[in-house]
mmCIF file with all atom_site columns, C-alpha atoms in Angstrom:
data_model
loop_
_atom_site.group_PDB
_atom_site.id
_atom_site.type_symbol
_atom_site.label_atom_id
_atom_site.label_alt_id
_atom_site.label_comp_id
_atom_site.label_asym_id
_atom_site.label_entity_id
_atom_site.label_seq_id
_atom_site.pdbx_PDB_ins_code
_atom_site.Cartn_x
_atom_site.Cartn_y
_atom_site.Cartn_z
_atom_site.occupancy
_atom_site.B_iso_or_equiv
_atom_site.pdbx_formal_charge
_atom_site.auth_seq_id
_atom_site.auth_comp_id
_atom_site.auth_asym_id
_atom_site.auth_atom_id
_atom_site.pdbx_PDB_model_num
ATOM 1   C CA . UNK A 1 1   ? 15.563  -2.793  12.005  1.00 0.00 ? 157 UNK A CA 1
ATOM 2   C CA . UNK A 1 2   ? 14.569  -6.113  10.496  1.00 0.00 ? 158 UNK A CA 1
ATOM 3   C CA . UNK A 1 3   ? 11.510  -4.778  8.698   1.00 0.00 ? 159 UNK A CA 1
ATOM 4   C CA . UNK A 1 4   ? 7.930   -5.949  8.810   1.00 0.00 ? 160 UNK A CA 1
ATOM 5   C CA . UNK A 1 5   ? 7.521   -9.707  8.651   1.00 0.00 ? 161 UNK A CA 1
ATOM 6   C CA . UNK A 1 6   ? 4.434   -11.731 7.817   1.00 0.00 ? 162 UNK A CA 1
ATOM 7   C CA . UNK A 1 7   ? 3.714   -15.400 8.228   1.00 0.00 ? 163 UNK A CA 1
ATOM 8   C CA . UNK A 1 8   ? 2.887   -17.554 6.463   1.00 0.00 ? 164 UNK A CA 1
ATOM 9   C CA . UNK A 1 9   ? 3.906   -16.227 3.063   1.00 0.00 ? 165 UNK A CA 1
ATOM 10  C CA . UNK A 1 10  ? 1.478   -18.516 1.294   1.00 0.00 ? 166 UNK A CA 1
ATOM 11  C CA . UNK A 1 11  ? -1.664  -20.267 2.490   1.00 0.00 ? 167 UNK A CA 1
ATOM 12  C CA . UNK A 1 12  ? -3.891  -22.595 0.544   1.00 0.00 ? 168 UNK A CA 1
ATOM 13  C CA . UNK A 1 13  ? -7.106  -23.577 2.246   1.00 0.00 ? 169 UNK A CA 1
ATOM 14  C CA . UNK A 1 14  ? -10.418 -25.121 1.394   1.00 0.00 ? 170 UNK A CA 1
ATOM 15  C CA . UNK A 1 15  ? -13.573 -23.093 1.418   1.00 0.00 ? 171 UNK A CA 1
ATOM 16  C CA . UNK A 1 16  ? -15.160 -23.025 4.852   1.00 0.00 ? 172 UNK A CA 1
ATOM 17  C CA . UNK A 1 17  ? -11.903 -23.397 6.788   1.00 0.00 ? 173 UNK A CA 1
ATOM 18  C CA . UNK A 1 18  ? -10.545 -20.795 9.170   1.00 0.00 ? 174 UNK A CA 1
ATOM 19  C CA . UNK A 1 19  ? -7.149  -19.186 8.610   1.00 0.00 ? 175 UNK A CA 1
ATOM 20  C CA . UNK A 1 20  ? -4.968  -16.915 10.704  1.00 0.00 ? 176 UNK A CA 1
ATOM 21  C CA . UNK A 1 21  ? -2.143  -14.666 9.535   1.00 0.00 ? 177 UNK A CA 1
ATOM 22  C CA . UNK A 1 22  ? 0.499   -13.016 11.661  1.00 0.00 ? 178 UNK A CA 1
ATOM 23  C CA . UNK A 1 23  ? 2.274   -9.698  11.246  1.00 0.00 ? 179 UNK A CA 1
ATOM 24  C CA . UNK A 1 24  ? 5.327   -8.588  13.214  1.00 0.00 ? 180 UNK A CA 1
ATOM 25  C CA . UNK A 1 25  ? 5.841   -4.837  12.796  1.00 0.00 ? 181 UNK A CA 1
ATOM 26  C CA . UNK A 1 26  ? 8.995   -2.831  13.222  1.00 0.00 ? 182 UNK A CA 1
ATOM 27  C CA . UNK A 1 27  ? 9.488   -2.805  16.972  1.00 0.00 ? 183 UNK A CA 1
ATOM 28  C CA . UNK A 1 28  ? 9.148   0.901   17.745  1.00 0.00 ? 184 UNK A CA 1
ATOM 29  C CA . UNK A 1 29  ? 6.153   1.445   15.457  1.00 0.00 ? 185 UNK A CA 1
ATOM 30  C CA . UNK A 1 30  ? 2.875   2.058   17.259  1.00 0.00 ? 186 UNK A CA 1
ATOM 31  C CA . UNK A 1 31  ? 0.677   2.067   14.158  1.00 0.00 ? 187 UNK A CA 1
ATOM 32  C CA . UNK A 1 32  ? -0.168  -1.154  12.362  1.00 0.00 ? 188 UNK A CA 1
ATOM 33  C CA . UNK A 1 33  ? -2.321  -1.444  9.239   1.00 0.00 ? 189 UNK A CA 1
ATOM 34  C CA . UNK A 1 34  ? -3.836  -4.336  7.313   1.00 0.00 ? 190 UNK A CA 1
ATOM 35  C CA . UNK A 1 35  ? -4.558  -4.063  3.596   1.00 0.00 ? 191 UNK A CA 1
ATOM 36  C CA . UNK A 1 36  ? -5.862  -6.525  1.016   1.00 0.00 ? 192 UNK A CA 1
ATOM 37  C CA . UNK A 1 37  ? -4.716  -6.628  -2.582  1.00 0.00 ? 193 UNK A CA 1
ATOM 38  C CA . UNK A 1 38  ? -6.455  -8.561  -5.336  1.00 0.00 ? 194 UNK A CA 1
ATOM 39  C CA . UNK A 1 39  ? -5.066  -9.209  -8.792  1.00 0.00 ? 195 UNK A CA 1
ATOM 40  C CA . UNK A 1 40  ? -4.824  -6.094  -10.906 1.00 0.00 ? 196 UNK A CA 1
ATOM 41  C CA . UNK A 1 41  ? -5.806  -3.765  -8.084  1.00 0.00 ? 197 UNK A CA 1
ATOM 42  C CA . UNK A 1 42  ? -4.012  -1.620  -5.591  1.00 0.00 ? 198 UNK A CA 1
ATOM 43  C CA . UNK A 1 43  ? -4.097  -2.454  -1.882  1.00 0.00 ? 199 UNK A CA 1
ATOM 44  C CA . UNK A 1 44  ? -7.355  -1.701  -0.060  1.00 0.00 ? 200 UNK A CA 1
ATOM 45  C CA . UNK A 1 45  ? -7.442  -0.649  3.570   1.00 0.00 ? 201 UNK A CA 1
ATOM 46  C CA . UNK A 1 46  ? -8.951  -3.155  5.994   1.00 0.00 ? 202 UNK A CA 1
ATOM 47  C CA . UNK A 1 47  ? -8.178  -1.984  9.525   1.00 0.00 ? 203 UNK A CA 1
ATOM 48  C CA . UNK A 1 48  ? -5.580  -0.282  11.682  1.00 0.00 ? 204 UNK A CA 1
ATOM 49  C CA . UNK A 1 49  ? -4.304  -0.239  15.249  1.00 0.00 ? 205 UNK A CA 1
ATOM 50  C CA . UNK A 1 50  ? -2.780  2.434   17.411  1.00 0.00 ? 206 UNK A CA 1
ATOM 51  C CA . UNK A 1 51  ? -0.826  0.340   19.894  1.00 0.00 ? 207 UNK A CA 1
ATOM 52  C CA . UNK A 1 52  ? -3.314  -2.337  21.001  1.00 0.00 ? 208 UNK A CA 1
ATOM 53  C CA . UNK A 1 53  ? -6.455  -0.353  20.141  1.00 0.00 ? 209 UNK A CA 1
ATOM 54  C CA . UNK A 1 54  ? -8.235  -1.122  16.895  1.00 0.00 ? 210 UNK A CA 1
ATOM 55  C CA . UNK A 1 55  ? -9.347  2.321   15.724  1.00 0.00 ? 211 UNK A CA 1
ATOM 56  C CA . UNK A 1 56  ? -11.071 1.692   12.425  1.00 0.00 ? 212 UNK A CA 1
ATOM 57  C CA . UNK A 1 57  ? -12.430 -1.171  10.362  1.00 0.00 ? 213 UNK A CA 1
ATOM 58  C CA . UNK A 1 58  ? -13.306 -0.901  6.704   1.00 0.00 ? 214 UNK A CA 1
ATOM 59  C CA . UNK A 1 59  ? -16.724 -2.009  5.501   1.00 0.00 ? 215 UNK A CA 1
ATOM 60  C CA . UNK A 1 60  ? -14.720 -4.538  3.461   1.00 0.00 ? 216 UNK A CA 1
ATOM 61  C CA . UNK A 1 61  ? -14.067 -6.344  6.732   1.00 0.00 ? 217 UNK A CA 1
ATOM 62  C CA . UNK A 1 62  ? -17.101 -8.564  7.161   1.00 0.00 ? 218 UNK A CA 1
ATOM 63  C CA . UNK A 1 63  ? -18.039 -10.277 10.417  1.00 0.00 ? 219 UNK A CA 1
ATOM 64  C CA . UNK A 1 64  ? -15.952 -13.262 9.326   1.00 0.00 ? 220 UNK A CA 1
ATOM 65  C CA . UNK A 1 65  ? -12.786 -11.184 9.702   1.00 0.00 ? 221 UNK A CA 1
ATOM 66  C CA . UNK A 1 66  ? -11.245 -10.302 13.028  1.00 0.00 ? 222 UNK A CA 1
ATOM 67  C CA . UNK A 1 67  ? -7.944  -8.660  13.855  1.00 0.00 ? 223 UNK A CA 1
ATOM 68  C CA . UNK A 1 68  ? -6.110  -8.300  17.107  1.00 0.00 ? 224 UNK A CA 1
ATOM 69  C CA . UNK A 1 69  ? -2.945  -6.698  18.372  1.00 0.00 ? 225 UNK A CA 1
ATOM 70  C CA . UNK A 1 70  ? -2.416  -7.879  21.918  1.00 0.00 ? 226 UNK A CA 1
ATOM 71  C CA . UNK A 1 71  ? 0.045   -5.804  23.938  1.00 0.00 ? 227 UNK A CA 1
ATOM 72  C CA . UNK A 1 72  ? 0.555   -3.527  20.962  1.00 0.00 ? 228 UNK A CA 1
ATOM 73  C CA . UNK A 1 73  ? 3.170   -5.741  19.374  1.00 0.00 ? 229 UNK A CA 1
ATOM 74  C CA . UNK A 1 74  ? 2.409   -8.368  16.703  1.00 0.00 ? 230 UNK A CA 1
ATOM 75  C CA . UNK A 1 75  ? -1.005  -8.576  15.089  1.00 0.00 ? 231 UNK A CA 1
ATOM 76  C CA . UNK A 1 76  ? -3.144  -11.426 13.815  1.00 0.00 ? 232 UNK A CA 1
ATOM 77  C CA . UNK A 1 77  ? -5.817  -11.402 11.149  1.00 0.00 ? 233 UNK A CA 1
ATOM 78  C CA . UNK A 1 78  ? -8.270  -14.288 11.237  1.00 0.00 ? 234 UNK A CA 1
ATOM 79  C CA . UNK A 1 79  ? -10.746 -15.198 8.548   1.00 0.00 ? 235 UNK A CA 1
ATOM 80  C CA . UNK A 1 80  ? -13.494 -17.607 9.532   1.00 0.00 ? 236 UNK A CA 1
ATOM 81  C CA . UNK A 1 81  ? -15.424 -19.770 7.082   1.00 0.00 ? 237 UNK A CA 1
ATOM 82  C CA . UNK A 1 82  ? -13.279 -18.703 4.152   1.00 0.00 ? 238 UNK A CA 1
ATOM 83  C CA . UNK A 1 83  ? -14.880 -18.072 0.760   1.00 0.00 ? 239 UNK A CA 1
ATOM 84  C CA . UNK A 1 84  ? -13.295 -18.090 -2.686  1.00 0.00 ? 240 UNK A CA 1
ATOM 85  C CA . UNK A 1 85  ? -13.686 -14.321 -2.786  1.00 0.00 ? 241 UNK A CA 1
ATOM 86  C CA . UNK A 1 86  ? -11.266 -14.067 0.125   1.00 0.00 ? 242 UNK A CA 1
ATOM 87  C CA . UNK A 1 87  ? -8.408  -15.152 -2.143  1.00 0.00 ? 243 UNK A CA 1
ATOM 88  C CA . UNK A 1 88  ? -6.000  -12.224 -2.189  1.00 0.00 ? 244 UNK A CA 1
ATOM 89  C CA . UNK A 1 89  ? -2.682  -10.924 -0.904  1.00 0.00 ? 245 UNK A CA 1
ATOM 90  C CA . UNK A 1 90  ? -2.978  -9.674  2.665   1.00 0.00 ? 246 UNK A CA 1
ATOM 91  C CA . UNK A 1 91  ? -0.502  -6.916  3.453   1.00 0.00 ? 247 UNK A CA 1
ATOM 92  C CA . UNK A 1 92  ? 0.580   -5.580  6.788   1.00 0.00 ? 248 UNK A CA 1
ATOM 93  C CA . UNK A 1 93  ? 2.265   -2.220  7.275   1.00 0.00 ? 249 UNK A CA 1
ATOM 94  C CA . UNK A 1 94  ? 3.576   -0.363  10.292  1.00 0.00 ? 250 UNK A CA 1
ATOM 95  C CA . UNK A 1 95  ? 4.603   3.192   11.023  1.00 0.00 ? 251 UNK A CA 1
ATOM 96  C CA . UNK A 1 96  ? 5.149   5.743   13.701  1.00 0.00 ? 252 UNK A CA 1
ATOM 97  C CA . UNK A 1 97  ? 2.104   7.889   14.449  1.00 0.00 ? 253 UNK A CA 1
ATOM 98  C CA . UNK A 1 98  ? 1.715   10.746  12.009  1.00 0.00 ? 254 UNK A CA 1
ATOM 99  C CA . UNK A 1 99  ? 1.009   11.043  8.316   1.00 0.00 ? 255 UNK A CA 1
ATOM 100 C CA . UNK A 1 100 ? 4.507   12.305  7.675   1.00 0.00 ? 256 UNK A CA 1
ATOM 101 C CA . UNK A 1 101 ? 5.919   8.929   8.640   1.00 0.00 ? 257 UNK A CA 1
ATOM 102 C CA . UNK A 1 102 ? 6.357   6.230   6.033   1.00 0.00 ? 258 UNK A CA 1
ATOM 103 C CA . UNK A 1 103 ? 4.295   3.081   6.216   1.00 0.00 ? 259 UNK A CA 1
ATOM 104 C CA . UNK A 1 104 ? 6.651   0.112   5.906   1.00 0.00 ? 260 UNK A CA 1
ATOM 105 C CA . UNK A 1 105 ? 5.047   -2.872  4.224   1.00 0.00 ? 261 UNK A CA 1
ATOM 106 C CA . UNK A 1 106 ? 5.667   -6.527  4.822   1.00 0.00 ? 262 UNK A CA 1
ATOM 107 C CA . UNK A 1 107 ? 5.977   -9.062  1.985   1.00 0.00 ? 263 UNK A CA 1
ATOM 108 C CA . UNK A 1 108 ? 2.363   -10.142 2.342   1.00 0.00 ? 264 UNK A CA 1
ATOM 109 C CA . UNK A 1 109 ? 0.522   -13.421 2.829   1.00 0.00 ? 265 UNK A CA 1
ATOM 110 C CA . UNK A 1 110 ? -1.006  -14.845 -0.320  1.00 0.00 ? 266 UNK A CA 1
ATOM 111 C CA . UNK A 1 111 ? -4.243  -16.673 0.444   1.00 0.00 ? 267 UNK A CA 1
ATOM 112 C CA . UNK A 1 112 ? -5.782  -19.080 -2.036  1.00 0.00 ? 268 UNK A CA 1
ATOM 113 C CA . UNK A 1 113 ? -9.177  -20.525 -1.196  1.00 0.00 ? 269 UNK A CA 1
ATOM 114 C CA . UNK A 1 114 ? -10.082 -23.600 -3.225  1.00 0.00 ? 270 UNK A CA 1
ATOM 115 C CA . UNK B 2 1   ? -13.862 9.605   0.810   1.00 0.00 ? 108 UNK B CA 1
ATOM 116 C CA . UNK B 2 2   ? -10.695 9.799   -1.197  1.00 0.00 ? 109 UNK B CA 1
ATOM 117 C CA . UNK B 2 3   ? -10.048 8.018   -4.478  1.00 0.00 ? 110 UNK B CA 1
ATOM 118 C CA . UNK B 2 4   ? -7.070  7.662   -6.774  1.00 0.00 ? 111 UNK B CA 1
ATOM 119 C CA . UNK B 2 5   ? -7.045  7.077   -10.515 1.00 0.00 ? 112 UNK B CA 1
ATOM 120 C CA . UNK B 2 6   ? -3.957  5.904   -12.321 1.00 0.00 ? 113 UNK B CA 1
ATOM 121 C CA . UNK B 2 7   ? -4.641  6.562   -15.947 1.00 0.00 ? 114 UNK B CA 1
ATOM 122 C CA . UNK B 2 8   ? -2.296  3.978   -17.443 1.00 0.00 ? 115 UNK B CA 1
ATOM 123 C CA . UNK B 2 9   ? -2.303  0.339   -16.420 1.00 0.00 ? 116 UNK B CA 1
ATOM 124 C CA . UNK B 2 10  ? 0.794   -0.577  -18.460 1.00 0.00 ? 117 UNK B CA 1
ATOM 125 C CA . UNK B 2 11  ? 3.626   1.591   -19.748 1.00 0.00 ? 118 UNK B CA 1
ATOM 126 C CA . UNK B 2 12  ? 6.291   -0.004  -21.950 1.00 0.00 ? 119 UNK B CA 1
ATOM 127 C CA . UNK B 2 13  ? 9.376   2.157   -22.388 1.00 0.00 ? 120 UNK B CA 1
ATOM 128 C CA . UNK B 2 14  ? 12.854  1.800   -23.847 1.00 0.00 ? 121 UNK B CA 1
ATOM 129 C CA . UNK B 2 15  ? 15.934  2.100   -21.671 1.00 0.00 ? 122 UNK B CA 1
ATOM 130 C CA . UNK B 2 16  ? 17.212  5.688   -21.308 1.00 0.00 ? 123 UNK B CA 1
ATOM 131 C CA . UNK B 2 17  ? 13.884  7.103   -22.510 1.00 0.00 ? 124 UNK B CA 1
ATOM 132 C CA . UNK B 2 18  ? 11.738  9.328   -20.274 1.00 0.00 ? 125 UNK B CA 1
ATOM 133 C CA . UNK B 2 19  ? 8.625   8.056   -18.567 1.00 0.00 ? 126 UNK B CA 1
ATOM 134 C CA . UNK B 2 20  ? 5.594   9.711   -16.986 1.00 0.00 ? 127 UNK B CA 1
ATOM 135 C CA . UNK B 2 21  ? 3.031   7.908   -14.848 1.00 0.00 ? 128 UNK B CA 1
ATOM 136 C CA . UNK B 2 22  ? -0.186  9.780   -14.355 1.00 0.00 ? 129 UNK B CA 1
ATOM 137 C CA . UNK B 2 23  ? -2.112  9.961   -11.102 1.00 0.00 ? 130 UNK B CA 1
ATOM 138 C CA . UNK B 2 24  ? -5.243  11.937  -10.295 1.00 0.00 ? 131 UNK B CA 1
ATOM 139 C CA . UNK B 2 25  ? -7.010  12.003  -6.971  1.00 0.00 ? 132 UNK B CA 1
ATOM 140 C CA . UNK B 2 26  ? -10.293 13.250  -5.581  1.00 0.00 ? 133 UNK B CA 1
ATOM 141 C CA . UNK B 2 27  ? -10.737 14.570  -2.075  1.00 0.00 ? 134 UNK B CA 1
ATOM 142 C CA . UNK B 2 28  ? -12.676 17.303  -0.350  1.00 0.00 ? 135 UNK B CA 1
ATOM 143 C CA . UNK B 2 29  ? -9.983  17.801  2.284   1.00 0.00 ? 136 UNK B CA 1
ATOM 144 C CA . UNK B 2 30  ? -6.243  18.298  2.366   1.00 0.00 ? 137 UNK B CA 1
ATOM 145 C CA . UNK B 2 31  ? -4.267  15.204  1.523   1.00 0.00 ? 138 UNK B CA 1
ATOM 146 C CA . UNK B 2 32  ? -0.823  13.709  1.617   1.00 0.00 ? 139 UNK B CA 1
ATOM 147 C CA . UNK B 2 33  ? 0.311   12.042  -1.612  1.00 0.00 ? 140 UNK B CA 1
ATOM 148 C CA . UNK B 2 34  ? 2.629   9.108   -2.134  1.00 0.00 ? 141 UNK B CA 1
ATOM 149 C CA . UNK B 2 35  ? 4.177   6.963   -4.810  1.00 0.00 ? 142 UNK B CA 1
ATOM 150 C CA . UNK B 2 36  ? 5.043   3.402   -3.855  1.00 0.00 ? 143 UNK B CA 1
ATOM 151 C CA . UNK B 2 37  ? 7.004   0.946   -5.999  1.00 0.00 ? 144 UNK B CA 1
ATOM 152 C CA . UNK B 2 38  ? 6.806   -2.830  -6.020  1.00 0.00 ? 145 UNK B CA 1
ATOM 153 C CA . UNK B 2 39  ? 9.684   -4.608  -7.711  1.00 0.00 ? 146 UNK B CA 1
ATOM 154 C CA . UNK B 2 40  ? 9.116   -8.191  -8.904  1.00 0.00 ? 147 UNK B CA 1
ATOM 155 C CA . UNK B 2 41  ? 8.750   -10.556 -5.938  1.00 0.00 ? 148 UNK B CA 1
ATOM 156 C CA . UNK B 2 42  ? 9.258   -7.779  -3.408  1.00 0.00 ? 149 UNK B CA 1
ATOM 157 C CA . UNK B 2 43  ? 7.051   -5.792  -1.048  1.00 0.00 ? 150 UNK B CA 1
ATOM 158 C CA . UNK B 2 44  ? 5.836   -2.229  -1.475  1.00 0.00 ? 151 UNK B CA 1
ATOM 159 C CA . UNK B 2 45  ? 8.449   0.467   -0.908  1.00 0.00 ? 152 UNK B CA 1
ATOM 160 C CA . UNK B 2 46  ? 7.932   4.201   -0.595  1.00 0.00 ? 153 UNK B CA 1
ATOM 161 C CA . UNK B 2 47  ? 9.398   6.057   -3.567  1.00 0.00 ? 154 UNK B CA 1
ATOM 162 C CA . UNK B 2 48  ? 8.502   9.621   -2.635  1.00 0.00 ? 155 UNK B CA 1
ATOM 163 C CA . UNK B 2 49  ? 5.873   11.660  -0.837  1.00 0.00 ? 156 UNK B CA 1
ATOM 164 C CA . UNK B 2 50  ? 4.297   15.084  -0.764  1.00 0.00 ? 157 UNK B CA 1
ATOM 165 C CA . UNK B 2 51  ? 3.179   16.444  2.584   1.00 0.00 ? 158 UNK B CA 1
ATOM 166 C CA . UNK B 2 52  ? 3.368   20.219  2.189   1.00 0.00 ? 159 UNK B CA 1
ATOM 167 C CA . UNK B 2 53  ? 5.656   22.954  0.941   1.00 0.00 ? 160 UNK B CA 1
ATOM 168 C CA . UNK B 2 54  ? 7.414   22.661  -2.402  1.00 0.00 ? 161 UNK B CA 1
ATOM 169 C CA . UNK B 2 55  ? 5.149   21.031  -4.934  1.00 0.00 ? 162 UNK B CA 1
ATOM 170 C CA . UNK B 2 56  ? 8.048   19.212  -6.616  1.00 0.00 ? 163 UNK B CA 1
ATOM 171 C CA . UNK B 2 57  ? 9.405   16.235  -4.718  1.00 0.00 ? 164 UNK B CA 1
ATOM 172 C CA . UNK B 2 58  ? 12.280  13.997  -5.695  1.00 0.00 ? 165 UNK B CA 1
ATOM 173 C CA . UNK B 2 59  ? 13.465  10.500  -4.885  1.00 0.00 ? 166 UNK B CA 1
ATOM 174 C CA . UNK B 2 60  ? 17.047  9.345   -4.464  1.00 0.00 ? 167 UNK B CA 1
ATOM 175 C CA . UNK B 2 61  ? 16.968  7.307   -7.682  1.00 0.00 ? 168 UNK B CA 1
ATOM 176 C CA . UNK B 2 62  ? 15.998  10.056  -10.109 1.00 0.00 ? 169 UNK B CA 1
ATOM 177 C CA . UNK B 2 63  ? 12.203  10.043  -9.957  1.00 0.00 ? 170 UNK B CA 1
ATOM 178 C CA . UNK B 2 64  ? 10.266  13.227  -9.320  1.00 0.00 ? 171 UNK B CA 1
ATOM 179 C CA . UNK B 2 65  ? 6.599   14.047  -8.846  1.00 0.00 ? 172 UNK B CA 1
ATOM 180 C CA . UNK B 2 66  ? 4.755   17.343  -8.895  1.00 0.00 ? 173 UNK B CA 1
ATOM 181 C CA . UNK B 2 67  ? 1.681   18.112  -6.828  1.00 0.00 ? 174 UNK B CA 1
ATOM 182 C CA . UNK B 2 68  ? -0.844  20.150  -8.781  1.00 0.00 ? 175 UNK B CA 1
ATOM 183 C CA . UNK B 2 69  ? -3.712  21.166  -6.536  1.00 0.00 ? 176 UNK B CA 1
ATOM 184 C CA . UNK B 2 70  ? -5.832  22.786  -9.235  1.00 0.00 ? 177 UNK B CA 1
ATOM 185 C CA . UNK B 2 71  ? -5.665  19.677  -11.403 1.00 0.00 ? 178 UNK B CA 1
ATOM 186 C CA . UNK B 2 72  ? -5.697  17.295  -8.408  1.00 0.00 ? 179 UNK B CA 1
ATOM 187 C CA . UNK B 2 73  ? -2.764  15.435  -9.902  1.00 0.00 ? 180 UNK B CA 1
ATOM 188 C CA . UNK B 2 74  ? 0.507   13.952  -8.692  1.00 0.00 ? 181 UNK B CA 1
ATOM 189 C CA . UNK B 2 75  ? 2.249   12.668  -11.814 1.00 0.00 ? 182 UNK B CA 1
ATOM 190 C CA . UNK B 2 76  ? 5.515   10.743  -11.532 1.00 0.00 ? 183 UNK B CA 1
ATOM 191 C CA . UNK B 2 77  ? 8.363   11.309  -13.995 1.00 0.00 ? 184 UNK B CA 1
ATOM 192 C CA . UNK B 2 78  ? 11.855  10.104  -14.688 1.00 0.00 ? 185 UNK B CA 1
ATOM 193 C CA . UNK B 2 79  ? 13.943  11.623  -17.489 1.00 0.00 ? 186 UNK B CA 1
ATOM 194 C CA . UNK B 2 80  ? 15.899  8.446   -18.255 1.00 0.00 ? 187 UNK B CA 1
ATOM 195 C CA . UNK B 2 81  ? 14.851  4.979   -17.134 1.00 0.00 ? 188 UNK B CA 1
ATOM 196 C CA . UNK B 2 82  ? 16.958  1.898   -16.491 1.00 0.00 ? 189 UNK B CA 1
ATOM 197 C CA . UNK B 2 83  ? 16.132  -1.771  -16.841 1.00 0.00 ? 190 UNK B CA 1
ATOM 198 C CA . UNK B 2 84  ? 16.059  -1.905  -13.041 1.00 0.00 ? 191 UNK B CA 1
ATOM 199 C CA . UNK B 2 85  ? 13.082  0.495   -12.984 1.00 0.00 ? 192 UNK B CA 1
ATOM 200 C CA . UNK B 2 86  ? 10.862  -2.303  -14.255 1.00 0.00 ? 193 UNK B CA 1
ATOM 201 C CA . UNK B 2 87  ? 8.230   -2.561  -11.529 1.00 0.00 ? 194 UNK B CA 1
ATOM 202 C CA . UNK B 2 88  ? 4.665   -1.764  -10.579 1.00 0.00 ? 195 UNK B CA 1
ATOM 203 C CA . UNK B 2 89  ? 4.055   1.756   -9.339  1.00 0.00 ? 196 UNK B CA 1
ATOM 204 C CA . UNK B 2 90  ? 1.193   2.760   -7.063  1.00 0.00 ? 197 UNK B CA 1
ATOM 205 C CA . UNK B 2 91  ? -0.074  6.235   -6.336  1.00 0.00 ? 198 UNK B CA 1
ATOM 206 C CA . UNK B 2 92  ? -1.690  6.664   -2.920  1.00 0.00 ? 199 UNK B CA 1
ATOM 207 C CA . UNK B 2 93  ? -3.386  9.361   -0.883  1.00 0.00 ? 200 UNK B CA 1
ATOM 208 C CA . UNK B 2 94  ? -4.150  9.836   2.791   1.00 0.00 ? 201 UNK B CA 1
ATOM 209 C CA . UNK B 2 95  ? -6.099  12.522  4.611   1.00 0.00 ? 202 UNK B CA 1
ATOM 210 C CA . UNK B 2 96  ? -3.772  15.057  6.176   1.00 0.00 ? 203 UNK B CA 1
ATOM 211 C CA . UNK B 2 97  ? -3.698  15.179  9.970   1.00 0.00 ? 204 UNK B CA 1
ATOM 212 C CA . UNK B 2 98  ? -6.114  12.289  10.411  1.00 0.00 ? 205 UNK B CA 1
ATOM 213 C CA . UNK B 2 99  ? -5.929  8.518   10.368  1.00 0.00 ? 206 UNK B CA 1
ATOM 214 C CA . UNK B 2 100 ? -3.233  8.229   7.687   1.00 0.00 ? 207 UNK B CA 1
ATOM 215 C CA . UNK B 2 101 ? -4.708  5.116   6.091   1.00 0.00 ? 208 UNK B CA 1
ATOM 216 C CA . UNK B 2 102 ? -3.735  4.943   2.451   1.00 0.00 ? 209 UNK B CA 1
ATOM 217 C CA . UNK B 2 103 ? -6.074  4.802   -0.538  1.00 0.00 ? 210 UNK B CA 1
ATOM 218 C CA . UNK B 2 104 ? -4.259  3.358   -3.524  1.00 0.00 ? 211 UNK B CA 1
ATOM 219 C CA . UNK B 2 105 ? -4.718  3.519   -7.255  1.00 0.00 ? 212 UNK B CA 1
ATOM 220 C CA . UNK B 2 106 ? -4.853  0.333   -9.307  1.00 0.00 ? 213 UNK B CA 1
ATOM 221 C CA . UNK B 2 107 ? -1.181  0.573   -10.227 1.00 0.00 ? 214 UNK B CA 1
ATOM 222 C CA . UNK B 2 108 ? 0.882   1.107   -13.372 1.00 0.00 ? 215 UNK B CA 1
ATOM 223 C CA . UNK B 2 109 ? 3.209   -1.606  -14.616 1.00 0.00 ? 216 UNK B CA 1
ATOM 224 C CA . UNK B 2 110 ? 6.354   -0.154  -16.138 1.00 0.00 ? 217 UNK B CA 1
ATOM 225 C CA . UNK B 2 111 ? 8.354   -2.470  -18.372 1.00 0.00 ? 218 UNK B CA 1
ATOM 226 C CA . UNK B 2 112 ? 11.730  -1.148  -19.476 1.00 0.00 ? 219 UNK B CA 1
ATOM 227 C CA . UNK B 2 113 ? 13.193  -2.743  -22.598 1.00 0.00 ? 220 UNK B CA 1
ATOM 228 C CA . UNK B 2 114 ? 16.771  -2.570  -23.819 1.00 0.00 ? 221 UNK B CA 1
#
């Protein structure tokens, strides 16, 4: 069990550019979640997958955001035409299915949009 | 929708003193409750959770939390803190037997001083 990994750890981009983040969950976990955390706030839910199916998207996830989890393994989160308001820490978590199971969080990708 | 309120944003405390972090939630359905901890420069880690049964839950490092349904609270306590407990603590809630996405509070920063 190597834990949840996220790449890159830091990303600085100019407004209007597209960025893509990757999350590698714990291998046997079929649930994968994306959260966003801004300074001074707790993480906010963005979307989650059960295997390769994306089951829910938060209203926080505008049309510029898209997430995928091909083959139910790693996941990517893409932001198109980034805005300064997108600057945040993007967290990925994975778990087995069931609320009794712990969500294991990755270290996050810190995005700064200049 | 569920929401979580952490009543204290910062809690300074002396080493070996007790600490209590307050958490209140609102929900119209049954919930699971969690406390996560984030040590400096590390990812979120589960500290303890309440799913059902005994309303008092304990962690391996001396923290405990009590679920109070009538007061919709899940306060976290430790009778004697160490310098190593310096961290940010997040209370979170998820809807029982549903999607298990977490709704977090804004966090409480605990700073332990010698």
